[in-house]
Each structure stands twice: as C-alpha cells, then as structure tokens.
Coordinates of C-alpha atoms in Angstrom, one line a residue:
M1 CA -88.5 110.4 45.2
K2 CA -90.7 111.8 42.6
K3 CA -87.7 112.4 40.3
I4 CA -86.6 108.8 40.8
C5 CA -90.0 107.4 39.9
I6 CA -90.1 109.6 36.7
S7 CA -86.6 108.4 35.8
L8 CA -87.6 104.8 36.2
I9 CA -90.7 105.3 34.1
L10 CA -88.6 106.9 31.4
V11 CA -86.1 104.0 31.5
L12 CA -88.9 101.5 31.2
L13 CA -90.5 103.3 28.3
Y14 CA -87.1 103.6 26.6
S15 CA -86.5 99.9 27.1
S16 CA -89.9 99.0 25.8
L17 CA -89.3 101.1 22.6
C18 CA -85.9 99.4 22.1
F19 CA -87.3 95.9 22.4
S20 CA -90.2 96.6 20.1
E21 CA -88.0 98.3 17.4
V22 CA -88.0 96.5 14.1
P23 CA -84.6 94.8 13.6
K24 CA -82.4 96.1 10.9
W25 CA -82.3 92.7 9.0
L26 CA -86.1 92.9 8.6
V27 CA -85.9 96.4 7.2
N28 CA -82.9 95.9 4.9
L29 CA -81.6 92.3 4.7
E30 CA -78.9 93.1 2.2
K31 CA -77.4 95.8 4.3
E32 CA -77.3 93.7 7.4
F33 CA -76.2 90.5 5.7
P34 CA -74.5 91.5 2.4
T35 CA -74.7 88.8 -0.3
K36 CA -70.9 89.0 -0.7
N37 CA -70.4 87.6 2.8
Y38 CA -73.6 85.7 3.7
I39 CA -76.4 83.6 2.4
S40 CA -79.5 84.6 4.4
A41 CA -83.3 84.2 4.5
V42 CA -86.0 85.6 6.6
G43 CA -88.8 83.4 7.9
S44 CA -92.1 84.1 9.6
G45 CA -94.7 82.1 11.5
N46 CA -97.1 81.9 14.4
S47 CA -94.3 80.9 16.7
E48 CA -90.6 81.3 16.9
Y49 CA -90.2 77.6 15.9
E50 CA -92.4 78.1 12.8
A51 CA -90.4 81.2 11.8
K52 CA -87.2 79.3 12.1
Q53 CA -88.5 76.5 10.0
D54 CA -89.8 78.9 7.4
A55 CA -86.4 80.6 7.2
L56 CA -84.6 77.2 6.9
T57 CA -86.9 76.2 4.1
K58 CA -86.1 79.4 2.2
L59 CA -82.4 79.0 2.9
S60 CA -82.4 75.4 1.7
S61 CA -83.8 76.5 -1.7
Y62 CA -80.3 78.0 -2.4
F63 CA -78.9 74.5 -2.3
S64 CA -81.9 72.4 -3.3
V65 CA -81.7 70.4 -0.1
S66 CA -83.9 69.6 2.9
V67 CA -83.4 70.9 6.4
E68 CA -83.5 69.2 9.8
S69 CA -83.2 70.5 13.3
K70 CA -80.8 68.7 15.7
T71 CA -78.8 69.6 18.8
N72 CA -76.0 67.0 18.3
A73 CA -75.8 65.4 14.9
H74 CA -74.8 61.8 15.1
N75 CA -75.0 59.5 12.0
S76 CA -74.3 55.8 12.3
Q77 CA -74.6 53.0 9.8
T78 CA -73.9 49.3 10.3
R79 CA -73.1 46.7 7.7
N80 CA -72.9 42.9 8.0
N81 CA -69.2 42.9 7.3
S82 CA -68.2 46.1 8.9
T83 CA -69.4 48.9 11.0
Y84 CA -68.7 52.6 10.5
S85 CA -70.0 55.8 12.1
T86 CA -69.8 59.5 11.5
N87 CA -70.1 61.9 14.4
S88 CA -70.8 65.6 14.1
S89 CA -70.9 67.8 17.2
I90 CA -72.2 71.3 16.4
D91 CA -72.5 74.4 18.4
Q92 CA -75.8 75.7 16.9
D93 CA -79.0 73.8 17.3
T94 CA -79.9 73.6 13.6
S95 CA -78.0 72.6 10.4
I96 CA -78.8 71.9 6.8
F97 CA -78.4 68.2 6.2
T98 CA -78.1 66.5 2.9
N99 CA -77.0 63.0 2.1
S100 CA -73.4 64.2 2.0
D101 CA -72.7 67.3 4.1
L102 CA -73.8 70.0 6.5
F103 CA -73.6 73.7 6.9
T104 CA -73.7 75.4 10.3
I105 CA -76.6 77.9 10.5
H106 CA -76.8 80.9 12.7
Y107 CA -79.9 82.8 13.8
T108 CA -80.9 86.3 14.8
P109 CA -83.1 86.8 17.9
S110 CA -86.7 86.5 16.9
Y111 CA -88.9 89.5 16.4
F112 CA -92.6 89.6 17.3
D113 CA -94.9 91.9 15.3
K114 CA -97.8 92.7 17.6
E115 CA -100.0 94.0 14.8
K116 CA -99.6 91.0 12.5
K117 CA -99.1 88.7 15.5
K118 CA -96.3 87.0 13.7
Y119 CA -92.7 86.0 14.6
S120 CA -89.8 86.7 12.3
V121 CA -86.3 85.1 12.3
C122 CA -83.3 85.5 10.0
A123 CA -81.3 82.4 9.3
Y124 CA -77.9 82.9 7.8
I125 CA -74.7 81.2 6.7
G126 CA -71.3 82.9 6.6
R127 CA -69.8 82.2 3.2
E128 CA -66.2 82.0 4.5
E129 CA -67.2 79.6 7.3
A130 CA -69.2 77.4 4.9
S131 CA -66.4 77.5 2.4
D132 CA -63.9 76.2 5.0
I133 CA -66.2 73.4 6.0
I134 CA -66.9 72.2 2.5
N135 CA -63.3 72.6 1.4
G136 CA -62.2 70.5 4.3
Q137 CA -64.7 67.8 3.5
I138 CA -63.7 67.6 -0.1
A139 CA -60.0 67.5 0.9
F140 CA -60.7 64.6 3.3
L141 CA -62.8 62.6 0.8
Y142 CA -60.3 63.2 -2.0
S143 CA -57.4 61.9 0.2
L144 CA -59.4 58.7 0.8
Y145 CA -59.9 58.4 -3.0
S146 CA -56.1 59.0 -3.7
H147 CA -55.1 56.5 -1.1
N148 CA -57.2 53.7 -2.6
I149 CA -56.7 54.4 -6.2
M150 CA -52.9 54.2 -5.9
F151 CA -53.2 50.4 -5.5
I152 CA -54.6 50.0 -9.0
E153 CA -51.2 50.3 -10.7
Y154 CA -50.1 47.1 -8.9
E155 CA -53.1 45.1 -10.1
T156 CA -53.1 43.1 -13.3
D157 CA -56.5 41.4 -13.1
D158 CA -59.3 43.5 -14.7
F159 CA -62.0 42.6 -12.2
R160 CA -59.8 43.2 -9.2
K161 CA -59.2 46.6 -10.8
I162 CA -62.9 47.2 -10.8
L163 CA -63.1 46.4 -7.1
I164 CA -60.4 48.8 -6.3
M165 CA -62.1 51.5 -8.4
N166 CA -65.4 50.9 -6.7
D167 CA -63.8 51.3 -3.4
A168 CA -61.9 54.5 -4.4
L169 CA -65.0 56.0 -6.1
Y170 CA -67.3 55.2 -3.2
N171 CA -67.5 58.9 -2.1
S172 CA -67.2 60.4 -5.6
D173 CA -70.8 61.5 -5.8
R174 CA -70.3 63.3 -2.5
I175 CA -67.2 65.0 -3.8
F176 CA -69.1 66.2 -6.9
K177 CA -72.1 67.5 -4.9
L178 CA -69.8 69.2 -2.4
N179 CA -67.9 71.0 -5.2
E180 CA -71.2 72.2 -6.6
Y181 CA -72.1 73.8 -3.3
L182 CA -68.5 75.2 -3.0
R183 CA -68.8 76.8 -6.5
F184 CA -72.0 78.5 -5.4
I185 CA -70.5 79.8 -2.1
D186 CA -66.9 80.4 -3.2
S187 CA -66.4 80.0 -7.0
E188 CA -62.6 80.7 -6.9
R189 CA -62.0 78.1 -4.3
A190 CA -64.0 75.6 -6.3
L191 CA -61.8 76.0 -9.3
Y192 CA -58.9 74.5 -7.3
W193 CA -60.7 71.1 -7.3
D194 CA -61.8 71.0 -11.0
D195 CA -58.6 69.2 -12.2
Y196 CA -58.9 66.6 -9.4
I197 CA -62.6 66.0 -10.2
S198 CA -61.7 65.6 -13.9
Q199 CA -59.3 62.8 -12.8
V200 CA -62.0 61.1 -10.8
N201 CA -64.3 61.3 -13.9
E202 CA -61.6 59.7 -16.0
V203 CA -61.4 56.8 -13.5
K204 CA -65.2 56.4 -13.6
N205 CA -65.1 56.2 -17.4
E206 CA -62.3 53.6 -17.3
M207 CA -64.3 51.5 -14.8
R208 CA -67.3 51.6 -17.1
Q209 CA -65.2 50.2 -19.9
L210 CA -63.7 47.5 -17.7
K211 CA -67.2 46.4 -16.7
R212 CA -68.3 46.2 -20.3
N213 CA -65.2 44.1 -21.2
N214 CA -65.5 41.7 -18.3
P215 CA -68.9 40.0 -18.1
V216 CA -70.1 37.9 -15.2
S217 CA -72.2 34.8 -14.8
V218 CA -74.8 34.5 -12.0
F219 CA -75.6 31.3 -10.3
S220 CA -78.0 30.7 -7.4
T221 CA -78.7 27.7 -5.1
G222 CA -80.8 27.0 -2.1
D223 CA -84.2 28.6 -1.3
Y224 CA -85.8 31.0 -3.8
S225 CA -82.9 30.3 -6.2
E226 CA -84.5 31.5 -9.4
Q227 CA -85.9 34.7 -7.8
I228 CA -82.5 35.4 -6.2
K229 CA -80.7 34.9 -9.4
N230 CA -83.0 37.4 -11.2
I231 CA -82.6 39.9 -8.4
V232 CA -78.8 39.7 -8.4
S233 CA -78.7 39.9 -12.2
E234 CA -80.9 43.0 -12.1
I235 CA -78.8 44.8 -9.5
L236 CA -75.6 44.1 -11.4
T237 CA -77.1 45.3 -14.7
E238 CA -78.3 48.5 -13.0
N239 CA -74.7 49.1 -11.9
G240 CA -73.2 48.7 -15.3
Y241 CA -72.1 45.0 -15.2
V242 CA -72.7 42.7 -18.2
I243 CA -74.3 39.4 -17.5
A244 CA -73.3 36.4 -19.7
R245 CA -73.3 32.7 -19.7
N246 CA -70.1 30.8 -18.9
A247 CA -68.1 34.0 -18.2
D248 CA -64.7 33.9 -16.6
Y249 CA -66.0 35.7 -13.5
K250 CA -68.9 34.1 -11.6
I251 CA -71.2 35.3 -8.8
N252 CA -72.6 32.4 -6.7
A253 CA -75.5 33.0 -4.3
N254 CA -76.6 30.4 -1.8
T255 CA -79.8 31.3 0.2
T256 CA -81.0 29.7 3.4
S257 CA -84.4 30.3 4.9
I258 CA -85.3 27.5 7.3
I259 CA -88.8 27.8 8.6
S260 CA -89.6 26.8 12.1
S261 CA -93.0 26.8 13.9
Q262 CA -94.4 27.0 17.5
I263 CA -97.8 27.1 19.1
S264 CA -98.7 30.4 20.9
K265 CA -102.1 30.9 22.4
S266 CA -103.7 28.3 20.2
H267 CA -102.1 29.8 17.1
E268 CA -99.3 28.3 15.1
I269 CA -96.6 30.9 14.3
Y270 CA -94.0 30.3 11.6
S271 CA -90.7 32.1 11.6
T272 CA -87.4 32.2 9.8
T273 CA -84.1 34.1 9.6
P274 CA -83.3 34.3 5.9
S275 CA -79.6 34.7 4.9
I276 CA -77.6 34.6 1.8
Y277 CA -73.9 33.9 1.2
I278 CA -72.5 35.4 -2.0
S279 CA -69.1 35.0 -3.5
L280 CA -67.3 36.4 -6.5
E281 CA -65.0 34.0 -8.2
D282 CA -62.8 33.6 -11.2
N283 CA -61.6 30.3 -12.6
S284 CA -59.1 29.8 -9.9
E285 CA -60.1 31.4 -6.6
T286 CA -62.6 33.5 -4.6
I287 CA -62.0 37.2 -5.1
S288 CA -64.6 38.5 -2.7
S289 CA -67.5 37.2 -0.5
C290 CA -70.0 38.3 2.0
L291 CA -72.8 36.9 4.2
L292 CA -76.0 38.9 4.5
S293 CA -78.5 38.0 7.2
S294 CA -82.0 39.4 7.9
E295 CA -83.6 39.8 11.3
R296 CA -86.0 37.1 12.4
I297 CA -89.4 37.4 10.8
S298 CA -92.7 35.7 11.7
S299 CA -96.2 35.1 10.4
Y300 CA -99.3 33.0 11.0
T301 CA -99.1 31.4 7.6
K302 CA -96.2 29.8 5.6
E303 CA -97.3 31.5 2.4
T304 CA -97.1 35.0 3.9
L305 CA -93.8 34.2 5.6
T306 CA -92.3 33.0 2.2
G307 CA -93.2 36.4 0.7
M308 CA -91.8 38.3 3.6
A309 CA -88.6 36.3 3.5
L310 CA -88.1 36.9 -0.2
Y311 CA -88.8 40.6 0.3
A312 CA -86.2 40.7 3.2
L313 CA -83.6 39.0 1.0
E314 CA -84.2 41.4 -1.9
D315 CA -83.9 44.4 0.5
L316 CA -80.6 42.9 1.8
L317 CA -79.2 42.5 -1.7
R318 CA -80.2 46.0 -2.9
N319 CA -78.7 47.7 0.1
N320 CA -75.5 45.6 0.4
L321 CA -74.5 43.7 -2.7
T322 CA -72.5 46.3 -4.5
Q323 CA -71.1 47.8 -1.2
N324 CA -70.1 44.6 0.5
L325 CA -69.2 42.2 -2.4
L326 CA -68.0 44.5 -5.2
R327 CA -65.7 46.7 -3.2

C-alpha cells in the first residue's frame, strides 16, 4: 500500500511538472513554427482572452488589418433593388477579417506563468492553408469579372459599356488586395495572377477614358431638388464622371418626402418616409433606374425633420447611387 501511495505521489508530481513546463513555442517560436511554413505571433495578458487578443493584434500587423472574434461568420447586405448575402462557416472560433477576405487562425493551448501571473498564447496561420483560401477567392472573383466583361464586345453605346465595366470591376479592389496578401504568403503563386490583374487595370483605364469622353447632365425635381442635384453631381464627380449642361446622357432625380403629423401625449409629432427615384437616360430611352427609400423618421418639429430627411436622402445616395444606378 505504501508503495502504491508513493507511486501515485510521483505520478502527480510528474504531471504537475509536465503541465507547468514552458511550451516550446514560447522558448523558440521560429523552431516550433518556422517562418517558411507559418505566420505566427505570441500574445500575453491577464487572462487567456486578453492573450489571444494580443496575439491577434500582433498577427494582424503582418497584413495591416483588424481582427475580430466570431464563432460562425455570417455577412449579409441588403439593397433596395437586390439582396445578396455571404456566408462563412469556420471551424476555429477566431479569424482575421478585412473588408474583403478572411484567414483561418489556429491557437496553441494557453500557458500561465505563475511568477508573472500572465497568460501566453500563440496564434498562427499555415501558409499553405492561407494560400489555398486566398487563391480560391481570387479565382472565384476573377471568374465573375470574366463573365461580366465578355458582354462588352457586343455593346456599341459608350455609356452602356461603362455600366458593364462598373459591374465587372465591382470586385476589382478585392482582387488587388487579395493578391497583395497572396504575394506576402506565397509569392510564386501570386505571380500567376499578375497578367490577369494587368488586364483588369487596362479595363479600369479604358473606363476612366470613357467617363471623360461621355459627360452627363443632372436634373432634380421634387423636394430638396437643389440640394439633391448638388449631392448627385458631387458623387458622380468623385467617381470620375464629368458633369455638363445639355449632355446626351442625363440623370433625373425625383424626390418625395411627404410630411404627416399626429398628436401623441399632447405633443405633435411629424414624420416622413423620404424616397428618391433616379433614372439614367439618353436621348431615346431609359438606360437604368432605381428607387431608394429611407426608413420612416420622426421629430417634434418640422425644421428638424427636414434636416433629418435630407441627411437620410444623402446617406441613401452615397451608399447606393453608383452601385444601384450605374451598374
């Protein structure tokens, strides 16, 4: 019995020493996660969560992006004319998110330093795994671009060509950014896409020239007509379009913001649901159109409501004009 007790004590002592042993990645990160195969970073903090966040922040510096923790990543955006969603289901509980892509991140078990009373965690990305993810995303986005751009050879109208190019180039910035990441992770694989990206840049340059050669006129009717005309003109100019009087192509904006009122608890409340119908036309027909509507807004005074309605309309235009009308 005495021998059994001694054996158990020895086992417990051995287990304790094993669990308190400093992990190899904390002693020599390069040896445990060689740069050739991994991108890694060690973080520390007062809790395991803080240590993970610190590791993620350091890891993100490699890509100049922000980090975010999620269990299941689901991204959804809704437009007035169409709805689209992107779903990403990931095994790990944390990923690096940018406006265009994600990398799956792995973690080591945390280590607690009793003397410093700090937790440490290593976050790492496998280069091969990340390369496969990015390469797949570039291939998918470029296939969308190729599918859309092939219709341009059948179009004779310059402005309709611009719309096709806008649609094809919608994801071009994502392709460029993804290829930058791929070049950092797997430079040889990134070289494969260089010729394709050069083609995309050529189309962007051609579109800029078409915009300069095909000016548009802006007209506005209805509520806040002068302000809406100025906002639309400003957005178009920011996106490379040329504004001119009596141009062959015209953008017409008609704004509606009917104000209603009701009595509630001795207060009169004013409300409206501002909307704007915009069309792009040439001398013979409507090329494109969209209807943008805001949520219902309310205020105790008409003056405040007017300002809120105009702000809502400007927000609608800045977020939707080029995406919904000019694509």
